[in-house]
Amino acid sequence: MHQLSQIRTSKHFAVAVVTLGIFTDITIYSIIIPIVPFILEQLQEPESWVGILLAIYGLGVIIGSIAFGVLVTKNLMSKKYVMLASLLIVWLSILFFAISKSIWMLAAARLCQGLASTGVWIMGFALVADYYDNDQANLGVVMSIIMSGLSLGMLAGPPIGGALYGVNEHAPFIFCAVLVFVDLVGRILIADPSTLPSSIGIGTEETLEQLETGNGSHGLAMVDASHSQSSNPSTLAPANESKAALEHVESGKTSEFMTLEATATTNSQPSQHLPNTDMKPEPISITALFRMKALWVAAVFCAVMAICFTQLEPTLPLYLNKLYGYNSSQIGVVWLALVIPNVAGGLLGGYSFDKLGMRRTCMIGMPASAVALFILAIPGPSTIVWTCAVLVFAGFILGFGSAPMMPAIAASVPKEYYTLGYALMNFMFSFGIAIGPLVGSFVFQYLGWMWQMLVFGIFLTLMTPMILLME
């Protein structure tokens, strides 16, 4: 029991659970990518529905972001319980997929998928940010590891979907139901950081029950600290930390600057100006988000990169089928050339974020991502070797360019605003995955693959100067 409590309160376990959640969500999302064109053919629906279905998923994410964000912000549900509830909606979407005999059932399934995804994309990232609140120097790598769940889900989903659909049309959805059950076990075991003392570390000596009831040594330490505050001025300074942090964020200052300034203030504050120990924390204000420039820059870039990556999802299978006559299984294998390098690029981008910061990493990643899209537009030789080579390059660069966005959210807001910050991120990301497939599929249908890549490459080039707005 003692060892289980240590695991449940470990931040490494939190990363593992959220990574699994992201992997599960994206696997279920992407498993249908190579088979949707064939389902639409059976239903005698036009190819444009490929992009529309993906856009409906994005609509579900938007609705879920607002609904779940409000529930947690108003303390109506904890992050953990939202993550659990979202899995019930996932099972509902799987059922709709399995029994769908019309385009509207497919649309309902995608909508439920989008709603459910917010349970891990908002609450999961916010939960990990809570665990790593005192270790933000490694947040870039940690978030990149979690985002590898996205890339691995995109890696696993299409080939598994294509192979299982070839065996039985219901087989992919049975696989998804089993995967959701495994994910459910991890989400049940994870400890909600809101129930734990702020001083908790990895592998504490208390059991989870002691921590939650305040009977462990951390609870006693907190009681002792409250009695000693009047005689120890240095313990009183953090009382206004939340308000000060919010003021720093609204003025565009980085988290590193905030840390240095908070330290200086704590060390220099005279005893006669000690804050009232009964002072209540500043209430969370949604309107405060509109004054956080760094947060909005990161959120906009998140949408931009989502648009540029997801525009490939509905059209790459069509392009490969048109160019080489590939079936769903072959398309799923070629998809690996895009996704495997995306994982490596994301990890390098996260490391770059920790070492160079968001602005410098984006100054490298954004222009390079535009170049990658222009290279995809080059006709080149009609061989699978050439196609895979350019997909490898594009996947790596797009992964590097997208990596800074997730840790930048946590670095841009005070701890109390993690949930709202990631809700905004998820809203913008969902906007991107709604617009990208929709526009991409229509441009491909009327102008072709080359112009599709050129259009999105130009779009990314035009958005790149926004890097200059970063602090």
mmCIF file with all atom_site columns, C-alpha atoms in Angstrom, residues 65-250:
data_model
loop_
_atom_site.group_PDB
_atom_site.id
_atom_site.type_symbol
_atom_site.label_atom_id
_atom_site.label_alt_id
_atom_site.label_comp_id
_atom_site.label_asym_id
_atom_site.label_entity_id
_atom_site.label_seq_id
_atom_site.pdbx_PDB_ins_code
_atom_site.Cartn_x
_atom_site.Cartn_y
_atom_site.Cartn_z
_atom_site.occupancy
_atom_site.B_iso_or_equiv
_atom_site.pdbx_formal_charge
_atom_site.auth_seq_id
_atom_site.auth_comp_id
_atom_site.auth_asym_id
_atom_site.auth_atom_id
_atom_site.pdbx_PDB_model_num
ATOM 1   C CA . SER A 1 65  ? -13.108 23.073 -23.846 1.00 0.00 ? 65  SER A CA 1
ATOM 2   C CA . ILE A 1 66  ? -15.656 25.649 -22.738 1.00 0.00 ? 66  ILE A CA 1
ATOM 3   C CA . ALA A 1 67  ? -17.844 23.208 -20.771 1.00 0.00 ? 67  ALA A CA 1
ATOM 4   C CA . PHE A 1 68  ? -15.096 21.327 -18.914 1.00 0.00 ? 68  PHE A CA 1
ATOM 5   C CA . GLY A 1 69  ? -13.044 24.497 -18.370 1.00 0.00 ? 69  GLY A CA 1
ATOM 6   C CA . VAL A 1 70  ? -15.985 26.144 -16.600 1.00 0.00 ? 70  VAL A CA 1
ATOM 7   C CA . LEU A 1 71  ? -16.692 23.027 -14.519 1.00 0.00 ? 71  LEU A CA 1
ATOM 8   C CA . VAL A 1 72  ? -13.142 22.897 -13.155 1.00 0.00 ? 72  VAL A CA 1
ATOM 9   C CA . THR A 1 73  ? -12.704 26.662 -12.780 1.00 0.00 ? 73  THR A CA 1
ATOM 10  C CA . LYS A 1 74  ? -15.929 26.871 -10.752 1.00 0.00 ? 74  LYS A CA 1
ATOM 11  C CA . ASN A 1 75  ? -14.740 23.896 -8.661  1.00 0.00 ? 75  ASN A CA 1
ATOM 12  C CA . LEU A 1 76  ? -17.776 21.853 -9.725  1.00 0.00 ? 76  LEU A CA 1
ATOM 13  C CA . MET A 1 77  ? -15.528 18.935 -10.728 1.00 0.00 ? 77  MET A CA 1
ATOM 14  C CA . SER A 1 78  ? -11.878 18.081 -10.147 1.00 0.00 ? 78  SER A CA 1
ATOM 15  C CA . LYS A 1 79  ? -9.420  17.560 -12.993 1.00 0.00 ? 79  LYS A CA 1
ATOM 16  C CA . LYS A 1 80  ? -9.294  13.836 -12.254 1.00 0.00 ? 80  LYS A CA 1
ATOM 17  C CA . TYR A 1 81  ? -13.064 13.346 -12.406 1.00 0.00 ? 81  TYR A CA 1
ATOM 18  C CA . VAL A 1 82  ? -13.328 15.279 -15.656 1.00 0.00 ? 82  VAL A CA 1
ATOM 19  C CA . MET A 1 83  ? -10.666 12.975 -17.107 1.00 0.00 ? 83  MET A CA 1
ATOM 20  C CA . LEU A 1 84  ? -12.700 9.962  -15.969 1.00 0.00 ? 84  LEU A CA 1
ATOM 21  C CA . ALA A 1 85  ? -16.013 11.316 -17.264 1.00 0.00 ? 85  ALA A CA 1
ATOM 22  C CA . SER A 1 86  ? -14.482 11.995 -20.663 1.00 0.00 ? 86  SER A CA 1
ATOM 23  C CA . LEU A 1 87  ? -13.747 8.289  -21.105 1.00 0.00 ? 87  LEU A CA 1
ATOM 24  C CA . LEU A 1 88  ? -17.457 7.506  -20.864 1.00 0.00 ? 88  LEU A CA 1
ATOM 25  C CA . ILE A 1 89  ? -18.035 9.852  -23.793 1.00 0.00 ? 89  ILE A CA 1
ATOM 26  C CA . VAL A 1 90  ? -15.226 8.099  -25.689 1.00 0.00 ? 90  VAL A CA 1
ATOM 27  C CA . TRP A 1 91  ? -17.005 4.763  -25.275 1.00 0.00 ? 91  TRP A CA 1
ATOM 28  C CA . LEU A 1 92  ? -20.178 6.390  -26.626 1.00 0.00 ? 92  LEU A CA 1
ATOM 29  C CA . SER A 1 93  ? -18.306 7.626  -29.701 1.00 0.00 ? 93  SER A CA 1
ATOM 30  C CA . ILE A 1 94  ? -16.871 4.144  -30.293 1.00 0.00 ? 94  ILE A CA 1
ATOM 31  C CA . LEU A 1 95  ? -20.399 2.712  -30.162 1.00 0.00 ? 95  LEU A CA 1
ATOM 32  C CA . PHE A 1 96  ? -21.600 5.256  -32.720 1.00 0.00 ? 96  PHE A CA 1
ATOM 33  C CA . PHE A 1 97  ? -18.723 4.354  -35.031 1.00 0.00 ? 97  PHE A CA 1
ATOM 34  C CA . ALA A 1 98  ? -19.400 0.632  -34.718 1.00 0.00 ? 98  ALA A CA 1
ATOM 35  C CA . ILE A 1 99  ? -23.128 0.826  -35.507 1.00 0.00 ? 99  ILE A CA 1
ATOM 36  C CA . SER A 1 100 ? -23.122 3.766  -37.938 1.00 0.00 ? 100 SER A CA 1
ATOM 37  C CA . LYS A 1 101 ? -24.955 3.198  -41.201 1.00 0.00 ? 101 LYS A CA 1
ATOM 38  C CA . SER A 1 102 ? -25.267 6.841  -42.223 1.00 0.00 ? 102 SER A CA 1
ATOM 39  C CA . ILE A 1 103 ? -23.104 9.932  -42.485 1.00 0.00 ? 103 ILE A CA 1
ATOM 40  C CA . TRP A 1 104 ? -24.949 11.522 -39.561 1.00 0.00 ? 104 TRP A CA 1
ATOM 41  C CA . MET A 1 105 ? -23.971 8.694  -37.222 1.00 0.00 ? 105 MET A CA 1
ATOM 42  C CA . LEU A 1 106 ? -20.354 9.189  -38.256 1.00 0.00 ? 106 LEU A CA 1
ATOM 43  C CA . ALA A 1 107 ? -20.745 12.913 -37.556 1.00 0.00 ? 107 ALA A CA 1
ATOM 44  C CA . ALA A 1 108 ? -22.189 12.174 -34.086 1.00 0.00 ? 108 ALA A CA 1
ATOM 45  C CA . ALA A 1 109 ? -19.283 9.834  -33.356 1.00 0.00 ? 109 ALA A CA 1
ATOM 46  C CA . ARG A 1 110 ? -16.715 12.477 -34.325 1.00 0.00 ? 110 ARG A CA 1
ATOM 47  C CA . LEU A 1 111 ? -18.539 15.102 -32.229 1.00 0.00 ? 111 LEU A CA 1
ATOM 48  C CA . CYS A 1 112 ? -18.445 12.854 -29.137 1.00 0.00 ? 112 CYS A CA 1
ATOM 49  C CA . GLN A 1 113 ? -14.769 12.171 -29.803 1.00 0.00 ? 113 GLN A CA 1
ATOM 50  C CA . GLY A 1 114 ? -14.056 15.886 -29.789 1.00 0.00 ? 114 GLY A CA 1
ATOM 51  C CA . LEU A 1 115 ? -16.001 16.435 -26.573 1.00 0.00 ? 115 LEU A CA 1
ATOM 52  C CA . ALA A 1 116 ? -14.140 13.623 -24.824 1.00 0.00 ? 116 ALA A CA 1
ATOM 53  C CA . SER A 1 117 ? -10.682 14.692 -25.948 1.00 0.00 ? 117 SER A CA 1
ATOM 54  C CA . THR A 1 118 ? -10.797 17.805 -23.758 1.00 0.00 ? 118 THR A CA 1
ATOM 55  C CA . GLY A 1 119 ? -10.724 15.581 -20.676 1.00 0.00 ? 119 GLY A CA 1
ATOM 56  C CA . VAL A 1 120 ? -7.065  14.801 -21.264 1.00 0.00 ? 120 VAL A CA 1
ATOM 57  C CA . TRP A 1 121 ? -5.942  17.735 -23.414 1.00 0.00 ? 121 TRP A CA 1
ATOM 58  C CA . ILE A 1 122 ? -7.003  20.372 -20.873 1.00 0.00 ? 122 ILE A CA 1
ATOM 59  C CA . MET A 1 123 ? -7.097  18.588 -17.548 1.00 0.00 ? 123 MET A CA 1
ATOM 60  C CA . GLY A 1 124 ? -4.167  16.303 -18.302 1.00 0.00 ? 124 GLY A CA 1
ATOM 61  C CA . PHE A 1 125 ? -1.787  19.107 -19.233 1.00 0.00 ? 125 PHE A CA 1
ATOM 62  C CA . ALA A 1 126 ? -3.009  21.279 -16.353 1.00 0.00 ? 126 ALA A CA 1
ATOM 63  C CA . LEU A 1 127 ? -2.559  18.383 -13.941 1.00 0.00 ? 127 LEU A CA 1
ATOM 64  C CA . VAL A 1 128 ? 1.028   17.777 -15.070 1.00 0.00 ? 128 VAL A CA 1
ATOM 65  C CA . ALA A 1 129 ? 1.723   21.519 -14.879 1.00 0.00 ? 129 ALA A CA 1
ATOM 66  C CA . ASP A 1 130 ? 0.530   21.387 -11.251 1.00 0.00 ? 130 ASP A CA 1
ATOM 67  C CA . TYR A 1 131 ? 2.950   18.569 -10.483 1.00 0.00 ? 131 TYR A CA 1
ATOM 68  C CA . TYR A 1 132 ? 5.842   20.399 -12.179 1.00 0.00 ? 132 TYR A CA 1
ATOM 69  C CA . ASP A 1 133 ? 5.031   23.849 -10.823 1.00 0.00 ? 133 ASP A CA 1
ATOM 70  C CA . ASN A 1 134 ? 8.363   23.908 -8.926  1.00 0.00 ? 134 ASN A CA 1
ATOM 71  C CA . ASP A 1 135 ? 10.336  22.248 -11.733 1.00 0.00 ? 135 ASP A CA 1
ATOM 72  C CA . GLN A 1 136 ? 9.606   24.373 -14.811 1.00 0.00 ? 136 GLN A CA 1
ATOM 73  C CA . ALA A 1 137 ? 13.209  24.141 -15.981 1.00 0.00 ? 137 ALA A CA 1
ATOM 74  C CA . ASN A 1 138 ? 12.349  20.687 -17.316 1.00 0.00 ? 138 ASN A CA 1
ATOM 75  C CA . LEU A 1 139 ? 8.811   21.485 -18.455 1.00 0.00 ? 139 LEU A CA 1
ATOM 76  C CA . GLY A 1 140 ? 9.723   21.630 -22.151 1.00 0.00 ? 140 GLY A CA 1
ATOM 77  C CA . VAL A 1 141 ? 11.081  18.087 -22.223 1.00 0.00 ? 141 VAL A CA 1
ATOM 78  C CA . VAL A 1 142 ? 8.205   16.804 -20.057 1.00 0.00 ? 142 VAL A CA 1
ATOM 79  C CA . MET A 1 143 ? 5.550   18.315 -22.330 1.00 0.00 ? 143 MET A CA 1
ATOM 80  C CA . SER A 1 144 ? 7.397   16.966 -25.368 1.00 0.00 ? 144 SER A CA 1
ATOM 81  C CA . ILE A 1 145 ? 7.285   13.493 -23.860 1.00 0.00 ? 145 ILE A CA 1
ATOM 82  C CA . ILE A 1 146 ? 3.535   13.885 -23.382 1.00 0.00 ? 146 ILE A CA 1
ATOM 83  C CA . MET A 1 147 ? 3.154   15.194 -26.924 1.00 0.00 ? 147 MET A CA 1
ATOM 84  C CA . SER A 1 148 ? 4.965   12.091 -28.133 1.00 0.00 ? 148 SER A CA 1
ATOM 85  C CA . GLY A 1 149 ? 1.724   10.366 -27.196 1.00 0.00 ? 149 GLY A CA 1
ATOM 86  C CA . LEU A 1 150 ? 0.109   12.397 -29.970 1.00 0.00 ? 150 LEU A CA 1
ATOM 87  C CA . SER A 1 151 ? 2.738   11.381 -32.496 1.00 0.00 ? 151 SER A CA 1
ATOM 88  C CA . LEU A 1 152 ? 2.676   7.740  -31.405 1.00 0.00 ? 152 LEU A CA 1
ATOM 89  C CA . GLY A 1 153 ? -1.113  7.778  -31.615 1.00 0.00 ? 153 GLY A CA 1
ATOM 90  C CA . MET A 1 154 ? -0.895  9.128  -35.146 1.00 0.00 ? 154 MET A CA 1
ATOM 91  C CA . LEU A 1 155 ? 1.749   6.486  -35.769 1.00 0.00 ? 155 LEU A CA 1
ATOM 92  C CA . ALA A 1 156 ? -0.294  3.581  -34.452 1.00 0.00 ? 156 ALA A CA 1
ATOM 93  C CA . GLY A 1 157 ? -3.819  4.608  -35.438 1.00 0.00 ? 157 GLY A CA 1
ATOM 94  C CA . PRO A 1 158 ? -3.778  4.607  -39.251 1.00 0.00 ? 158 PRO A CA 1
ATOM 95  C CA . PRO A 1 159 ? -1.898  1.305  -39.803 1.00 0.00 ? 159 PRO A CA 1
ATOM 96  C CA . ILE A 1 160 ? -3.895  -0.463 -37.073 1.00 0.00 ? 160 ILE A CA 1
ATOM 97  C CA . GLY A 1 161 ? -7.133  0.951  -38.447 1.00 0.00 ? 161 GLY A CA 1
ATOM 98  C CA . GLY A 1 162 ? -6.282  -0.053 -41.989 1.00 0.00 ? 162 GLY A CA 1
ATOM 99  C CA . ALA A 1 163 ? -5.163  -3.565 -41.032 1.00 0.00 ? 163 ALA A CA 1
ATOM 100 C CA . LEU A 1 164 ? -8.070  -4.326 -38.685 1.00 0.00 ? 164 LEU A CA 1
ATOM 101 C CA . TYR A 1 165 ? -10.660 -2.895 -41.064 1.00 0.00 ? 165 TYR A CA 1
ATOM 102 C CA . GLY A 1 166 ? -9.363  -5.306 -43.679 1.00 0.00 ? 166 GLY A CA 1
ATOM 103 C CA . VAL A 1 167 ? -10.123 -8.180 -41.291 1.00 0.00 ? 167 VAL A CA 1
ATOM 104 C CA . ASN A 1 168 ? -13.515 -6.993 -40.057 1.00 0.00 ? 168 ASN A CA 1
ATOM 105 C CA . GLU A 1 169 ? -15.265 -3.639 -40.244 1.00 0.00 ? 169 GLU A CA 1
ATOM 106 C CA . HIS A 1 170 ? -15.918 -3.686 -36.474 1.00 0.00 ? 170 HIS A CA 1
ATOM 107 C CA . ALA A 1 171 ? -12.417 -4.810 -35.448 1.00 0.00 ? 171 ALA A CA 1
ATOM 108 C CA . PRO A 1 172 ? -10.873 -1.281 -35.200 1.00 0.00 ? 172 PRO A CA 1
ATOM 109 C CA . PHE A 1 173 ? -13.563 -0.184 -32.766 1.00 0.00 ? 173 PHE A CA 1
ATOM 110 C CA . ILE A 1 174 ? -13.198 -3.268 -30.561 1.00 0.00 ? 174 ILE A CA 1
ATOM 111 C CA . PHE A 1 175 ? -9.489  -2.442 -30.342 1.00 0.00 ? 175 PHE A CA 1
ATOM 112 C CA . CYS A 1 176 ? -10.367 1.146  -29.334 1.00 0.00 ? 176 CYS A CA 1
ATOM 113 C CA . ALA A 1 177 ? -12.700 -0.063 -26.554 1.00 0.00 ? 177 ALA A CA 1
ATOM 114 C CA . VAL A 1 178 ? -9.928  -2.228 -25.076 1.00 0.00 ? 178 VAL A CA 1
ATOM 115 C CA . LEU A 1 179 ? -7.441  0.666  -25.247 1.00 0.00 ? 179 LEU A CA 1
ATOM 116 C CA . VAL A 1 180 ? -9.883  2.952  -23.418 1.00 0.00 ? 180 VAL A CA 1
ATOM 117 C CA . PHE A 1 181 ? -10.198 0.390  -20.603 1.00 0.00 ? 181 PHE A CA 1
ATOM 118 C CA . VAL A 1 182 ? -6.408  0.376  -20.104 1.00 0.00 ? 182 VAL A CA 1
ATOM 119 C CA . ASP A 1 183 ? -6.433  4.182  -20.050 1.00 0.00 ? 183 ASP A CA 1
ATOM 120 C CA . LEU A 1 184 ? -9.253  4.122  -17.492 1.00 0.00 ? 184 LEU A CA 1
ATOM 121 C CA . VAL A 1 185 ? -7.112  2.135  -15.028 1.00 0.00 ? 185 VAL A CA 1
ATOM 122 C CA . GLY A 1 186 ? -4.361  4.767  -15.126 1.00 0.00 ? 186 GLY A CA 1
ATOM 123 C CA . ARG A 1 187 ? -6.789  7.649  -14.652 1.00 0.00 ? 187 ARG A CA 1
ATOM 124 C CA . ILE A 1 188 ? -8.397  5.946  -11.653 1.00 0.00 ? 188 ILE A CA 1
ATOM 125 C CA . LEU A 1 189 ? -5.016  5.425  -9.960  1.00 0.00 ? 189 LEU A CA 1
ATOM 126 C CA . ILE A 1 190 ? -3.560  8.905  -10.475 1.00 0.00 ? 190 ILE A CA 1
ATOM 127 C CA . ALA A 1 191 ? -3.744  11.282 -7.504  1.00 0.00 ? 191 ALA A CA 1
ATOM 128 C CA . ASP A 1 192 ? -5.336  14.668 -8.088  1.00 0.00 ? 192 ASP A CA 1
ATOM 129 C CA . PRO A 1 193 ? -2.696  17.255 -7.056  1.00 0.00 ? 193 PRO A CA 1
ATOM 130 C CA . SER A 1 194 ? -5.421  19.528 -5.665  1.00 0.00 ? 194 SER A CA 1
ATOM 131 C CA . THR A 1 195 ? -5.892  16.997 -2.827  1.00 0.00 ? 195 THR A CA 1
ATOM 132 C CA . LEU A 1 196 ? -2.200  16.962 -1.934  1.00 0.00 ? 196 LEU A CA 1
ATOM 133 C CA . PRO A 1 197 ? -0.045  19.438 0.034   1.00 0.00 ? 197 PRO A CA 1
ATOM 134 C CA . SER A 1 198 ? 1.837   21.900 -2.153  1.00 0.00 ? 198 SER A CA 1
ATOM 135 C CA . SER A 1 199 ? 5.127   20.645 -0.747  1.00 0.00 ? 199 SER A CA 1
ATOM 136 C CA . ILE A 1 200 ? 4.639   17.090 -1.962  1.00 0.00 ? 200 ILE A CA 1
ATOM 137 C CA . GLY A 1 201 ? 7.530   15.595 -3.876  1.00 0.00 ? 201 GLY A CA 1
ATOM 138 C CA . ILE A 1 202 ? 8.290   12.364 -5.646  1.00 0.00 ? 202 ILE A CA 1
ATOM 139 C CA . GLY A 1 203 ? 8.075   9.310  -3.434  1.00 0.00 ? 203 GLY A CA 1
ATOM 140 C CA . THR A 1 204 ? 6.895   10.896 -0.183  1.00 0.00 ? 204 THR A CA 1
ATOM 141 C CA . GLU A 1 205 ? 7.024   8.861  2.994   1.00 0.00 ? 205 GLU A CA 1
ATOM 142 C CA . GLU A 1 206 ? 3.306   9.166  3.753   1.00 0.00 ? 206 GLU A CA 1
ATOM 143 C CA . THR A 1 207 ? 0.561   7.075  2.299   1.00 0.00 ? 207 THR A CA 1
ATOM 144 C CA . LEU A 1 208 ? -1.974  8.812  0.096   1.00 0.00 ? 208 LEU A CA 1
ATOM 145 C CA . GLU A 1 209 ? -4.614  8.467  2.799   1.00 0.00 ? 209 GLU A CA 1
ATOM 146 C CA . GLN A 1 210 ? -2.410  10.308 5.294   1.00 0.00 ? 210 GLN A CA 1
ATOM 147 C CA . LEU A 1 211 ? -1.718  13.078 2.828   1.00 0.00 ? 211 LEU A CA 1
ATOM 148 C CA . GLU A 1 212 ? -5.368  13.579 1.955   1.00 0.00 ? 212 GLU A CA 1
ATOM 149 C CA . THR A 1 213 ? -6.445  13.672 5.631   1.00 0.00 ? 213 THR A CA 1
ATOM 150 C CA . GLY A 1 214 ? -3.499  15.782 6.765   1.00 0.00 ? 214 GLY A CA 1
ATOM 151 C CA . ASN A 1 215 ? -2.286  13.202 9.302   1.00 0.00 ? 215 ASN A CA 1
ATOM 152 C CA . GLY A 1 216 ? 1.121   12.643 7.731   1.00 0.00 ? 216 GLY A CA 1
ATOM 153 C CA . SER A 1 217 ? 4.292   14.579 8.447   1.00 0.00 ? 217 SER A CA 1
ATOM 154 C CA . HIS A 1 218 ? 3.503   17.048 5.666   1.00 0.00 ? 218 HIS A CA 1
ATOM 155 C CA . GLY A 1 219 ? 0.222   17.871 7.385   1.00 0.00 ? 219 GLY A CA 1
ATOM 156 C CA . LEU A 1 220 ? 1.990   18.305 10.747  1.00 0.00 ? 220 LEU A CA 1
ATOM 157 C CA . ALA A 1 221 ? 4.649   20.427 9.100   1.00 0.00 ? 221 ALA A CA 1
ATOM 158 C CA . MET A 1 222 ? 1.992   22.691 7.646   1.00 0.00 ? 222 MET A CA 1
ATOM 159 C CA . VAL A 1 223 ? 0.383   23.100 11.087  1.00 0.00 ? 223 VAL A CA 1
ATOM 160 C CA . ASP A 1 224 ? 3.753   23.866 12.664  1.00 0.00 ? 224 ASP A CA 1
ATOM 161 C CA . ALA A 1 225 ? 4.456   26.361 9.913   1.00 0.00 ? 225 ALA A CA 1
ATOM 162 C CA . SER A 1 226 ? 1.182   28.177 10.540  1.00 0.00 ? 226 SER A CA 1
ATOM 163 C CA . HIS A 1 227 ? 2.084   28.596 14.238  1.00 0.00 ? 227 HIS A CA 1
ATOM 164 C CA . SER A 1 228 ? 5.577   29.832 13.468  1.00 0.00 ? 228 SER A CA 1
ATOM 165 C CA . GLN A 1 229 ? 4.663   32.383 10.809  1.00 0.00 ? 229 GLN A CA 1
ATOM 166 C CA . SER A 1 230 ? 4.341   35.238 13.250  1.00 0.00 ? 230 SER A CA 1
ATOM 167 C CA . SER A 1 231 ? 7.923   34.699 14.376  1.00 0.00 ? 231 SER A CA 1
ATOM 168 C CA . ASN A 1 232 ? 9.368   33.982 10.931  1.00 0.00 ? 232 ASN A CA 1
ATOM 169 C CA . PRO A 1 233 ? 8.792   36.896 8.521   1.00 0.00 ? 233 PRO A CA 1
ATOM 170 C CA . SER A 1 234 ? 10.255  35.018 5.556   1.00 0.00 ? 234 SER A CA 1
ATOM 171 C CA . THR A 1 235 ? 7.363   32.538 5.569   1.00 0.00 ? 235 THR A CA 1
ATOM 172 C CA . LEU A 1 236 ? 4.770   35.262 5.142   1.00 0.00 ? 236 LEU A CA 1
ATOM 173 C CA . ALA A 1 237 ? 5.948   36.796 1.890   1.00 0.00 ? 237 ALA A CA 1
ATOM 174 C CA . PRO A 1 238 ? 4.376   34.238 -0.468  1.00 0.00 ? 238 PRO A CA 1
ATOM 175 C CA . ALA A 1 239 ? 0.861   35.224 0.653   1.00 0.00 ? 239 ALA A CA 1
ATOM 176 C CA . ASN A 1 240 ? 0.611   37.676 -2.218  1.00 0.00 ? 240 ASN A CA 1
ATOM 177 C CA . GLU A 1 241 ? 2.473   35.417 -4.671  1.00 0.00 ? 241 GLU A CA 1
ATOM 178 C CA . SER A 1 242 ? -0.586  34.676 -6.814  1.00 0.00 ? 242 SER A CA 1
ATOM 179 C CA . LYS A 1 243 ? -1.470  38.358 -7.257  1.00 0.00 ? 243 LYS A CA 1
ATOM 180 C CA . ALA A 1 244 ? 2.117   39.325 -8.010  1.00 0.00 ? 244 ALA A CA 1
ATOM 181 C CA . ALA A 1 245 ? 2.479   36.504 -10.510 1.00 0.00 ? 245 ALA A CA 1
ATOM 182 C CA . LEU A 1 246 ? -0.640  37.606 -12.323 1.00 0.00 ? 246 LEU A CA 1
ATOM 183 C CA . GLU A 1 247 ? 0.643   41.175 -12.535 1.00 0.00 ? 247 GLU A CA 1
ATOM 184 C CA . HIS A 1 248 ? 3.949   39.929 -13.979 1.00 0.00 ? 248 HIS A CA 1
ATOM 185 C CA . VAL A 1 249 ? 2.216   37.751 -16.558 1.00 0.00 ? 249 VAL A CA 1
ATOM 186 C CA . GLU A 1 250 ? -0.104  40.560 -17.648 1.00 0.00 ? 250 GLU A CA 1
#
